[in-house]
Coordinates of C-alpha atoms and ligand atoms in Angstrom, one line a residue:
Chain A
X12 CA -8.2 45.4 -31.7
X13 CA -5.2 43.6 -31.8
X14 CA -7.3 40.8 -31.3
X15 CA -9.8 40.5 -33.5
X16 CA -7.6 40.9 -36.4
X17 CA -5.4 38.2 -35.4
X18 CA -9.0 35.9 -35.6
X19 CA -9.4 37.4 -38.9
X20 CA -6.3 36.4 -40.0
X21 CA -6.6 33.0 -38.8
X22 CA -9.6 33.0 -40.1
X23 CA -8.2 33.3 -43.5
X24 CA -6.3 30.7 -43.3
X25 CA -8.6 28.6 -43.3
X26 CA -8.7 27.3 -39.7
X27 CA -10.4 27.5 -36.3
X28 CA -10.2 30.6 -35.0
X29 CA -9.2 29.0 -31.7
X30 CA -6.5 27.3 -33.1
X31 CA -3.1 28.1 -31.8
X32 CA -1.0 27.5 -35.0
X33 CA 2.3 29.3 -33.6
X34 CA 6.4 28.9 -34.1
X35 CA 8.2 27.1 -32.4
X36 CA 11.0 28.1 -29.9
X37 CA 14.6 27.5 -31.5
X38 CA 16.7 25.2 -29.8
X39 CA 20.2 25.5 -31.2
X40 CA 21.9 24.3 -27.9
X41 CA 19.9 21.1 -28.3
X42 CA 21.2 20.9 -31.9
X43 CA 25.0 21.2 -30.6
X44 CA 24.2 18.7 -28.1
X45 CA 23.0 16.4 -30.7
X46 CA 25.6 16.5 -33.2
X47 CA 28.3 15.7 -30.2
X48 CA 26.7 12.8 -29.1
X49 CA 26.3 11.7 -33.0
X50 CA 30.0 12.2 -33.5
X51 CA 30.6 10.2 -29.7
X52 CA 28.7 7.6 -31.4
X53 CA 30.0 6.8 -34.3
X54 CA 33.9 7.0 -33.3
X55 CA 32.5 3.9 -30.5
X56 CA 30.5 2.1 -33.3
X57 CA 33.9 2.7 -35.9
X58 CA 35.9 1.3 -33.4
X59 CA 34.5 -1.8 -31.8
X60 CA 33.3 -2.5 -35.4
X61 CA 36.5 -2.8 -36.9
X62 CA 38.6 -3.4 -33.7
X63 CA 39.6 -7.2 -34.4
X64 CA 40.3 -7.9 -31.1
X65 CA 36.9 -7.4 -30.0
X66 CA 37.2 -11.0 -32.1
X67 CA 33.1 -10.8 -33.1
X68 CA 33.0 -14.1 -35.2
X69 CA 34.3 -15.9 -32.3
X70 CA 31.3 -13.9 -30.4
X71 CA 28.5 -15.4 -32.6
X72 CA 30.4 -19.1 -32.2
X73 CA 30.4 -19.2 -29.1
X74 CA 26.8 -17.5 -28.5
X75 CA 24.7 -19.7 -28.5
X76 CA 27.0 -22.7 -27.6
X77 CA 25.1 -25.2 -25.4
X78 CA 27.7 -24.9 -22.4
X79 CA 26.6 -20.8 -22.2
X80 CA 23.2 -21.6 -22.7
X81 CA 24.0 -24.5 -20.1
X82 CA 25.0 -21.9 -17.9
X83 CA 23.0 -19.1 -18.9
X84 CA 19.9 -21.2 -17.7
X85 CA 21.6 -21.8 -14.2
X86 CA 22.2 -17.7 -13.2
X87 CA 18.8 -17.0 -14.3
X88 CA 17.4 -20.1 -11.8
X89 CA 19.7 -18.8 -9.2
X90 CA 18.7 -15.5 -9.7
X91 CA 14.7 -16.5 -9.3
X92 CA 15.4 -18.7 -6.3
X93 CA 17.7 -16.3 -4.9
X94 CA 15.5 -13.4 -5.3
X95 CA 12.0 -15.4 -4.0
X96 CA 13.6 -16.3 -1.2
X97 CA 15.0 -13.0 -0.5
X98 CA 11.3 -11.3 -0.9
X99 CA 10.1 -14.1 1.5
X100 CA 12.6 -13.5 3.8
X101 CA 12.0 -10.1 3.4
X102 CA 8.8 -9.8 4.0
X103 CA 8.6 -11.8 6.5
X104 CA 11.9 -9.6 8.4
X105 CA 10.1 -6.1 7.8
X106 CA 7.1 -7.4 9.5
X107 CA 8.7 -8.8 12.2
X108 CA 11.2 -5.2 12.5
X109 CA 7.7 -3.4 13.0
X110 CA 6.4 -5.8 15.3
X111 CA 5.6 -4.1 19.1
X112 CA 7.6 -7.3 20.7
X113 CA 11.0 -6.0 21.2
X114 CA 12.6 -9.2 21.1
X115 CA 10.7 -9.9 18.1
X116 CA 11.9 -6.8 16.3
X117 CA 15.6 -7.0 17.6
X118 CA 16.1 -10.5 16.3
X119 CA 15.3 -9.0 13.2
X120 CA 17.0 -5.9 13.7
X121 CA 20.1 -8.3 14.1
X122 CA 19.8 -10.4 11.1
X123 CA 20.0 -7.3 8.6
X124 CA 22.9 -5.8 10.9
X125 CA 24.7 -9.4 10.4
X126 CA 23.3 -9.6 6.6
X127 CA 24.2 -6.4 5.3
X128 CA 27.1 -5.9 7.6
X129 CA 29.3 -8.7 5.7
X130 CA 30.6 -9.1 1.9
X131 CA 28.2 -11.3 0.1
X132 CA 31.4 -13.0 -1.6
X133 CA 32.7 -14.2 2.3
X134 CA 29.6 -15.7 2.7
X135 CA 29.1 -17.3 -0.3
X136 CA 32.4 -19.0 0.6
X137 CA 31.3 -18.7 4.1
X138 CA 28.8 -21.6 3.3
X139 CA 30.7 -23.7 0.8
X140 CA 32.8 -24.0 3.8
X141 CA 29.9 -24.7 6.4
X142 CA 31.2 -28.5 6.6
X143 CA 34.1 -27.7 8.0
X144 CA 32.1 -25.4 10.8
X145 CA 28.8 -28.3 11.4
X146 CA 29.9 -31.6 9.7
X147 CA 26.9 -33.0 10.5
X148 CA 23.4 -31.6 10.6
X149 CA 20.6 -32.7 12.9
X150 CA 17.1 -31.5 12.7
X151 CA 14.8 -31.5 15.3
X152 CA 13.7 -30.2 19.0
X153 CA 16.6 -28.0 20.1
X154 CA 18.2 -30.3 22.9
X155 CA 16.1 -32.5 22.4
X156 CA 16.2 -35.6 20.0
X157 CA 16.2 -35.2 16.4
X158 CA 15.1 -36.9 13.4
X159 CA 17.2 -35.8 10.2
X160 CA 21.1 -36.7 10.6
X161 CA 22.3 -35.1 7.3
X162 CA 26.7 -35.4 6.3
X163 CA 26.8 -31.1 5.5
X164 CA 29.4 -32.6 2.7
X165 CA 25.9 -34.2 0.8
X166 CA 24.0 -31.2 2.3
X167 CA 25.0 -28.0 1.3
X168 CA 26.2 -28.4 -2.5
X169 CA 27.4 -26.0 -4.4
X170 CA 24.3 -25.2 -5.5
X171 CA 22.3 -24.9 -2.1
X172 CA 25.5 -23.6 -0.8
X173 CA 25.2 -20.8 -3.7
X174 CA 21.1 -20.2 -3.1
X175 CA 21.8 -19.7 0.5
X176 CA 24.7 -17.3 0.4
X177 CA 22.2 -15.4 -2.3
X178 CA 19.5 -15.6 -0.9
X179 CA 19.4 -15.1 2.9
X180 CA 21.8 -11.8 1.9
X181 CA 18.7 -10.7 -0.2
X182 CA 16.3 -11.2 2.3
X183 CA 18.5 -8.6 4.9
X184 CA 18.5 -5.7 1.6
X185 CA 14.3 -7.1 1.1
X186 CA 13.8 -5.9 4.3
X187 CA 14.3 -2.8 4.2
X188 CA 12.8 -2.4 1.0
X189 CA 9.7 -4.1 2.2
X190 CA 9.3 -2.1 5.9
X191 CA 9.9 1.4 3.7
X192 CA 6.8 0.0 1.0
X193 CA 4.6 -0.6 4.7
X194 CA 5.3 2.6 6.6
X195 CA 4.4 4.1 3.2
X196 CA 1.1 3.3 3.8
X197 CA -1.4 6.0 6.0
X198 CA -2.4 4.7 8.9
X199 CA -5.9 6.0 8.3
X200 CA -5.9 3.0 6.0
X201 CA -4.8 0.3 9.1
X202 CA -7.6 1.8 11.3
X203 CA -10.2 1.9 8.4
X204 CA -9.6 -2.0 8.0
X205 CA -9.5 -2.5 11.5
X206 CA -12.6 -0.6 12.0
X207 CA -14.3 -3.0 9.2
X208 CA -13.3 -5.8 12.0
X209 CA -11.0 -7.5 9.8
X210 CA -7.8 -9.0 11.5
X211 CA -4.0 -7.5 11.6
X212 CA -3.4 -10.3 9.1
X213 CA -5.8 -9.5 6.8
X214 CA -4.9 -5.9 6.5
X215 CA -1.6 -6.3 6.5
X216 CA -2.2 -8.2 2.9
X217 CA -5.1 -6.8 1.9
X218 CA -5.1 -3.6 2.7
X219 CA -1.2 -2.4 3.6
X220 CA 0.8 -5.0 1.4
X221 CA -0.9 -4.2 -2.4
X222 CA -0.5 -0.6 -1.6
X223 CA 3.2 -0.9 -0.1
X224 CA 3.9 -2.7 -3.5
X225 CA 4.1 0.4 -5.4
X226 CA 7.4 1.6 -3.4
X227 CA 8.1 -1.6 -3.0
X228 CA 8.2 -2.3 -6.9
X229 CA 10.9 0.1 -8.1
X230 CA 13.2 -0.7 -5.7
X231 CA 13.1 -4.5 -5.8
X232 CA 13.7 -4.1 -9.9
X233 CA 16.7 -3.1 -8.8
X234 CA 18.0 -5.7 -6.5
X235 CA 16.3 -8.2 -8.9
X236 CA 19.2 -6.8 -11.4
X237 CA 21.2 -6.8 -9.2
X238 CA 21.3 -10.4 -8.5
X239 CA 21.3 -11.6 -11.7
X240 CA 24.7 -10.1 -11.8
X241 CA 26.2 -10.9 -8.4
X242 CA 24.8 -14.5 -9.3
X243 CA 28.2 -14.1 -11.3
X244 CA 30.5 -14.6 -7.5
X245 CA 29.3 -18.0 -7.4
X246 CA 31.8 -19.3 -10.3
X247 CA 34.5 -18.5 -7.3
X248 CA 32.8 -21.8 -4.9
X249 CA 33.5 -23.3 -8.5
X250 CA 29.2 -23.2 -9.7
X251 CA 28.7 -23.7 -12.8
X252 CA 26.6 -20.5 -13.1
X253 CA 27.1 -18.2 -16.6
X254 CA 30.5 -16.5 -16.1
X255 CA 32.1 -19.7 -14.7
X256 CA 31.2 -20.9 -18.4
X257 CA 32.7 -18.7 -20.4
X258 CA 35.8 -19.0 -18.3
X259 CA 35.9 -22.8 -18.4
X260 CA 35.6 -22.5 -22.0
X261 CA 38.6 -19.2 -22.5
X262 CA 40.9 -21.3 -20.2
X263 CA 40.6 -23.8 -22.9
X264 CA 41.0 -22.0 -25.9
X265 CA 42.6 -18.2 -24.6
X266 CA 39.9 -16.1 -25.9
X267 CA 39.0 -14.1 -23.0
X268 CA 37.6 -11.0 -24.3
X269 CA 34.9 -12.6 -26.8
X270 CA 34.0 -14.6 -24.3
X271 CA 33.1 -12.1 -21.9
X272 CA 31.6 -10.1 -24.5
X273 CA 29.2 -13.4 -25.1
X274 CA 28.7 -13.2 -21.6
X275 CA 28.0 -9.3 -21.1
X276 CA 25.5 -9.7 -24.2
X277 CA 23.5 -12.1 -22.3
X278 CA 23.5 -9.9 -19.1
X279 CA 22.3 -7.3 -20.9
X280 CA 19.5 -8.9 -22.3
X281 CA 18.1 -10.7 -19.6
X282 CA 18.5 -7.2 -17.9
X283 CA 16.5 -5.7 -21.0
X284 CA 14.0 -8.4 -19.8
X285 CA 13.6 -7.5 -16.7
X286 CA 12.9 -4.0 -16.9
X287 CA 9.8 -4.9 -19.1
X288 CA 8.7 -7.1 -16.7
X289 CA 9.1 -4.3 -13.9
X290 CA 7.3 -1.8 -16.1
X291 CA 4.1 -3.8 -16.3
X292 CA 4.4 -4.6 -12.6
X293 CA 4.2 -1.0 -11.4
X294 CA 1.9 -0.5 -13.7
X295 CA -0.7 -2.9 -12.4
X296 CA 0.1 -2.3 -8.8
X297 CA -0.2 1.3 -9.8
X298 CA -4.1 1.2 -10.8
X299 CA -5.8 3.5 -8.8
X300 CA -3.4 5.6 -7.3
X301 CA -3.5 7.5 -11.1
X302 CA -6.6 8.6 -12.5
X303 CA -5.3 7.1 -15.5
X304 CA -3.1 4.1 -16.3
X305 CA -0.1 5.3 -18.3
X306 CA -0.1 3.8 -21.5
X307 CA 2.1 0.5 -22.5
X308 CA 4.5 1.5 -24.6
X309 CA 2.8 -0.8 -27.4
X310 CA -0.8 1.2 -26.4
X311 CA 1.5 4.4 -26.9
X312 CA 2.7 2.9 -30.7
X313 CA -0.8 2.4 -31.6
X314 CA -2.4 5.3 -30.0
X315 CA 0.9 7.7 -32.0
X316 CA 0.0 5.3 -35.1
X317 CA -3.7 6.1 -34.9
X318 CA -3.4 9.9 -34.9
X319 CA -0.9 10.5 -37.6
X320 CA -3.5 8.3 -40.0
X321 CA -6.3 10.3 -38.7
X322 CA -4.7 13.6 -37.6
X323 CA -8.3 14.1 -34.9
X324 CA -6.4 14.9 -31.4
X325 CA -7.6 11.9 -29.3
X326 CA -9.0 11.9 -25.8
X327 CA -7.2 11.4 -23.5
X328 CA -8.7 7.3 -22.8
X329 CA -8.4 4.8 -24.9
X330 CA -11.4 3.4 -24.1
X331 CA -13.4 6.5 -25.4
X332 CA -11.5 6.8 -29.1
X333 CA -13.8 7.5 -31.4
X334 CA -13.6 6.4 -35.2
X335 CA -10.0 7.1 -35.3
X336 CA -9.5 3.6 -36.2
X337 CA -7.5 1.8 -32.8
X338 CA -8.8 -1.7 -33.0
Chain B
X16 CA -38.3 3.9 26.3
X17 CA -35.3 1.9 24.3
X18 CA -32.3 -0.6 25.0
X19 CA -28.8 1.7 26.1
X20 CA -26.6 1.3 22.8
X21 CA -23.6 2.4 24.5
X22 CA -23.0 3.4 28.2
X23 CA -19.9 5.1 29.2
X24 CA -19.0 5.3 33.2
X25 CA -16.2 6.9 34.0
X26 CA -13.8 6.7 30.7
X27 CA -10.7 7.2 30.8
X28 CA -7.7 7.6 28.8
X29 CA -4.3 8.8 29.2
X30 CA -1.5 8.8 26.0
X31 CA 2.0 8.9 28.3
X32 CA 1.7 11.7 30.3
X33 CA -1.2 13.2 28.7
X34 CA -4.5 12.6 30.0
X35 CA -7.2 13.0 27.2
X36 CA -10.5 11.7 28.3
X37 CA -10.5 12.7 31.7
X38 CA -14.0 10.8 33.0
X39 CA -16.4 10.7 30.5
X40 CA -20.0 9.2 31.3
X41 CA -22.9 8.6 28.9
X42 CA -25.3 6.9 27.6
X43 CA -26.6 6.4 23.6
X44 CA -29.9 4.4 23.0
X45 CA -31.2 2.4 20.5
X46 CA -32.1 4.3 17.2
X47 CA -30.4 7.4 18.8
X48 CA -28.0 10.0 17.1
X49 CA -26.0 11.7 19.6
X50 CA -23.9 14.6 18.6
X51 CA -20.7 14.5 20.1
X52 CA -19.2 18.7 19.9
X53 CA -16.2 20.4 21.5
X54 CA -13.1 22.1 20.2
X55 CA -9.6 21.1 19.1
X56 CA -8.1 18.8 21.2
X57 CA -10.8 17.9 23.6
X58 CA -10.6 13.8 22.8
X59 CA -14.0 13.8 20.9
X60 CA -11.7 11.4 18.3
X61 CA -10.1 9.5 21.4
X62 CA -13.5 8.9 22.6
X63 CA -15.3 7.5 19.4
X64 CA -12.4 5.2 18.6
X65 CA -12.2 3.5 22.7
X66 CA -16.0 3.1 21.6
X67 CA -14.6 0.2 19.0
X68 CA -12.0 -0.5 21.2
X69 CA -9.2 1.5 18.8
X70 CA -7.3 2.2 21.8
X71 CA -7.6 0.8 25.0
X72 CA -9.1 2.7 27.4
X73 CA -7.4 3.4 31.6
X74 CA -10.2 3.2 34.3
X75 CA -13.5 2.6 34.3
X76 CA -16.7 0.5 32.0
X77 CA -17.5 0.8 28.5
X78 CA -20.6 -1.1 26.9
X79 CA -21.7 -1.1 23.6
X80 CA -24.9 -3.7 22.4
X81 CA -24.6 -5.2 26.3
X82 CA -20.7 -6.3 25.9
X83 CA -18.3 -4.9 27.7
X84 CA -15.5 -3.3 25.1
X85 CA -12.0 -5.5 24.7
X86 CA -12.6 -7.4 27.8
X87 CA -14.9 -10.4 29.6
X88 CA -16.6 -9.9 33.1
X89 CA -16.4 -13.2 35.2
X90 CA -16.9 -12.5 38.6
X91 CA -14.3 -9.9 39.2
X92 CA -12.1 -10.6 37.3
X93 CA -11.5 -8.4 33.5
X94 CA -9.8 -11.3 31.0
X95 CA -9.1 -9.5 27.9
X96 CA -10.6 -10.3 24.3
X97 CA -8.5 -12.2 22.0
X98 CA -7.6 -10.4 18.8
X99 CA -10.4 -12.8 16.3
X100 CA -13.1 -11.3 19.8
X101 CA -12.4 -8.2 19.2
X102 CA -12.4 -8.1 15.5
X103 CA -16.1 -9.8 15.5
X104 CA -17.7 -7.2 17.4
X105 CA -15.6 -4.1 15.7
X106 CA -17.0 -5.4 12.5
X107 CA -21.5 -4.7 14.6
X108 CA -19.9 -1.0 14.6
X109 CA -19.4 0.8 11.3
X110 CA -16.9 4.1 11.5
X111 CA -16.9 7.1 8.6
X112 CA -13.5 9.3 8.8
X113 CA -12.8 12.9 8.6
X114 CA -10.2 11.4 5.5
X115 CA -12.6 9.3 4.2
X116 CA -10.0 6.2 4.2
X117 CA -11.0 4.4 1.1
X118 CA -8.9 2.3 0.0
X119 CA -7.3 3.5 -2.8
X120 CA -6.2 0.4 -4.6
X121 CA -10.1 -1.3 -4.9
X122 CA -13.1 0.3 -7.3
X123 CA -15.9 1.8 -5.2
X124 CA -17.8 -1.0 -5.6
X125 CA -14.2 -3.6 -4.2
X126 CA -14.1 -1.0 -1.1
X127 CA -18.2 -2.3 0.1
X128 CA -17.6 -5.8 -0.8
X129 CA -14.9 -6.4 1.0
X130 CA -15.1 -6.7 4.5
X131 CA -18.9 -8.6 4.2
X132 CA -16.5 -10.9 1.8
X133 CA -13.0 -11.4 4.1
X134 CA -14.6 -10.7 7.0
X135 CA -18.2 -12.2 7.2
X136 CA -17.8 -14.9 4.6
X137 CA -20.1 -13.8 2.2
X138 CA -20.0 -14.9 -1.0
X139 CA -18.4 -13.2 -3.5
X140 CA -20.8 -12.3 -5.9
X141 CA -23.6 -11.8 -3.7
X142 CA -21.2 -9.4 -1.8
X143 CA -21.3 -7.3 -5.3
X144 CA -24.3 -7.5 -5.8
X145 CA -25.2 -6.0 -2.0
X146 CA -22.5 -3.0 -2.4
X147 CA -24.0 -2.2 -5.8
X148 CA -27.1 -2.1 -4.0
X149 CA -25.8 0.4 -1.3
X150 CA -24.3 2.6 -3.6
X151 CA -27.3 3.0 -5.7
X152 CA -28.6 4.1 -2.2
X153 CA -26.5 6.6 -1.5
X154 CA -26.8 8.3 -5.2
X155 CA -23.5 6.4 -6.6
X156 CA -25.7 3.8 -8.9
X157 CA -22.5 5.2 -12.1
X158 CA -19.6 4.9 -9.5
X159 CA -18.9 2.1 -8.9
X160 CA -16.0 1.0 -10.9
X161 CA -14.0 4.5 -10.2
X162 CA -11.3 4.3 -8.3
X163 CA -11.3 6.4 -5.1
X164 CA -8.9 9.5 -7.1
X165 CA -11.5 9.3 -9.4
X166 CA -13.9 10.8 -6.9
X167 CA -15.1 14.3 -5.3
X168 CA -14.7 14.5 -1.8
X169 CA -18.4 14.1 -0.8
X170 CA -18.5 10.9 -3.4
X171 CA -15.7 9.3 -1.4
X172 CA -17.6 10.0 2.1
X173 CA -20.5 8.6 0.5
X174 CA -18.8 5.6 -0.1
X175 CA -16.9 5.6 2.8
X176 CA -20.4 5.3 4.7
X177 CA -21.4 2.8 1.8
X178 CA -18.4 0.7 3.0
X179 CA -19.2 0.9 7.2
X180 CA -23.4 0.1 6.0
X181 CA -22.4 -2.7 3.8
X182 CA -21.4 -5.0 7.5
X183 CA -24.8 -4.4 8.8
X184 CA -23.7 -2.5 11.4
X185 CA -25.8 -1.9 14.8
X186 CA -24.4 1.4 15.5
X187 CA -22.4 3.9 13.2
X188 CA -20.2 6.3 14.8
X189 CA -18.9 9.8 12.6
X190 CA -15.5 11.3 13.4
X191 CA -16.5 14.7 11.7
X192 CA -17.7 13.4 8.2
X193 CA -18.1 16.6 6.3
X194 CA -15.4 18.5 7.5
X195 CA -12.7 17.7 5.2
X196 CA -15.2 18.9 2.2
X197 CA -15.9 21.8 0.0
X198 CA -19.0 23.6 1.8
X199 CA -21.2 22.8 -1.6
X200 CA -20.3 19.3 -1.3
X201 CA -21.3 18.9 2.8
X202 CA -24.9 19.0 2.0
X203 CA -24.9 15.5 0.1
X204 CA -22.7 14.0 2.9
X205 CA -25.7 15.3 5.6
X206 CA -28.4 13.8 3.8
X207 CA -26.9 10.6 3.3
X208 CA -26.8 10.4 7.3
X209 CA -30.2 12.4 7.6
X210 CA -31.4 9.4 6.0
X211 CA -30.3 6.6 8.0
X212 CA -31.1 8.4 11.2
X213 CA -35.1 8.9 10.3
X214 CA -34.0 4.7 8.7
X215 CA -33.5 4.1 12.8
X216 CA -30.1 3.6 12.9
X217 CA -28.2 4.7 16.0
X218 CA -25.8 6.9 15.2
X219 CA -22.7 9.0 17.3
X220 CA -21.5 11.9 15.9
X221 CA -18.9 14.2 15.6
X222 CA -19.7 17.2 14.1
X223 CA -19.7 21.3 13.7
X224 CA -22.8 21.1 12.1
X225 CA -24.8 22.9 14.1
X226 CA -27.3 22.6 11.4
X227 CA -27.9 18.3 11.7
X228 CA -27.3 18.4 15.0
X229 CA -30.4 20.7 15.7
X230 CA -32.7 18.8 13.7
X231 CA -31.6 15.4 13.6
X232 CA -29.4 15.0 17.3
X233 CA -31.6 13.7 19.3
X234 CA -28.8 14.2 22.5
X235 CA -25.8 17.0 22.3
X236 CA -23.3 16.4 24.5
X237 CA -20.4 18.7 24.7
X238 CA -17.2 17.7 25.5
X239 CA -14.0 20.3 26.5
X240 CA -10.3 18.8 27.7
X241 CA -11.6 15.6 28.5
X242 CA -14.7 15.9 30.0
X243 CA -18.7 16.2 29.3
X244 CA -19.3 20.3 30.4
X245 CA -23.0 19.8 29.6
X246 CA -26.2 17.6 27.8
X247 CA -28.9 17.0 26.9
X248 CA -31.7 17.8 23.9
X249 CA -29.6 20.0 21.3
X250 CA -32.3 22.9 21.0
X251 CA -32.4 22.8 24.1
X252 CA -28.6 23.4 24.8
X253 CA -28.1 25.4 21.5
X254 CA -30.5 27.9 22.5
X255 CA -29.8 28.4 26.0
X256 CA -26.2 26.9 26.6
X257 CA -26.2 27.0 30.5
X258 CA -22.0 26.7 30.6
X259 CA -19.9 29.3 30.2
X260 CA -17.3 27.6 28.2
X261 CA -20.4 26.0 26.5
X262 CA -21.1 29.3 25.4
X263 CA -17.9 30.5 24.1
X264 CA -17.6 27.5 21.9
X265 CA -20.6 27.7 19.9
X266 CA -20.6 31.9 19.8
X267 CA -16.8 31.0 17.9
X268 CA -19.2 28.1 15.1
X269 CA -22.2 29.5 15.0
Ligands
ATP420 N1 -1.9 8.2 19.5 C1 -1.6 9.6 20.3 N2 -1.0 9.7 21.0 C2 -0.7 10.8 21.5 N3 -1.4 11.8 22.1 C3 -2.9 11.4 21.1 C4 -3.1 9.9 20.2 N4 -4.1 10.5 20.0 C5 -4.7 11.6 19.9 N5 -3.8 12.1 21.1 C6 -3.7 13.9 22.3 O1 -5.0 13.7 22.3 C7 -5.8 14.7 22.2 C8 -7.3 14.8 21.8 O2 -6.8 14.4 20.6 P1 -8.2 13.6 19.7 O3 -7.9 13.7 18.5 O4 -9.4 13.0 20.7 O5 -8.9 15.7 20.2 P2 -10.6 15.7 19.0 O6 -11.7 16.2 19.8 O7 -11.2 15.3 18.0 O8 -9.7 17.0 18.4 P3 -10.0 17.6 16.7 O9 -11.6 18.3 16.8 O10 -9.2 18.4 16.9 O11 -10.4 16.7 15.9 C9 -5.0 15.6 21.4 O12 -4.4 17.1 22.5 C10 -4.2 15.4 21.2 O13 -2.5 15.4 21.1
MG421 MG1 -11.0 14.5 16.0

């Protein structure tokens, strides 16, 4: 009885009989929370905008100054090179750590133990003072003749010290991330690849690592962002990255707060760019795991716009969206 | 009579102190379908994995297609094979797993074409053409670009069979290929296997599908606790099993 009445009511409203039109549940708590957040935001924005000691004029003046941009370039360069070293080293160390040979896995364990166990700041200082420990550096056959001789002071410039300090330390962290990724891949995958006649190296490269990426990428994104900021530690060995460039300027004009703001704005900007990059990388390596790839923000935007226009429920897949004005 | 494809002589295998295979001896001839039956834990999968050297045997001898598995014999001495030699041998033996083990980050066609390209060095376009043909032959012509997660269990297992066939194997090993499938999907996989057998493929099949064993099998081996209990013509063994343990097992499965 009830059902048929409901059906009749709906058809009178000119709706298809199975379309649900219900009064949504009210959420008074949400409204209250929204209000509180808005008030706090207003207070913060007001104080930031009106407190003259923030010195926004000075911030604007230095934001694109050549000294700052030069520092920014070096910070980005340090981050990229150190992460590249860290990732390559991490993969090697992780594969070594999983080796059945106890000497090889032990060596990897020792490396990770040592570099994770000492502060990166200490490591940076160490590399910059390495010439005190080894004034001459020789490359050649161990205990045999050497081919390349170099003066440590010339070889280990502040840049090399920075790269070594950051990269070697990062390798230890990346090793654990990569190892977790490799272990997350089912054993049946390796078995299937080997049964096809693939070597262990091919199996690692074609089957295990691509699947491990899904687990490896989110923490690696984290590490990259963390590296961006950790690279500011290099200022202690007087290498002119972003923070040190800002410090050099305020050492002269004493406008510490505005210049630290300038540095922070740039750190935030790059972090944002990196986060976007991470989203797309995750999407790429997630292929095959979900039945459907999550839409990119752009696709989501276009879909939303399309829905607004067409007022037609879109099918789940972008490609099969027919006649709703998606270009 | 045809040449032997697999010969096992007193194959032993232990994991630590657990002796899983206690002297398996059997023979599979070219073109034959041998069905391996036995209770859980009797060592069927382990034996299958020994055949393509995914497990090393501890004692006995195992030959596949005339070659000793995993070793080279010179005089009375055995030399372990190098990885590349083991891989070359494995590439001539196809294996199909209970849980399919398709590569989830590749489409069906990529799964099938992978090994021909990277193990055999077949040009890419040729390998993909062949993959398409193989997938068509297992009834998946419209699934070339689907990822494993988008396929049903039965479809995934058929891709897995196509993937193994792409290497033109001399021998196919099946480890309970239908036990992870819903009952209504079992038939489509067995059909593919039946056709393979009819085409003359040599097959060793671990299965609980008694009907398949009776109909397609040339030989049936019943294993229990790491040893062969009885073997012979499937119809014969299934109709009147001689051994008590075979009888007890069959009464549970049938
Ligand atoms: N890698 C391993 N390490 C230790 N023990 C193992 C290993 N693989 C198998 N075993 C043991 O060997 C025995 C035989 O295992 P196997 O997988 O060969 O049995 P099965 O006959 O295939 O059983 P099922 O029908 O359940 O698949 C089991 O007791 C198992 O626990
Ligand atoms: Mg098994």
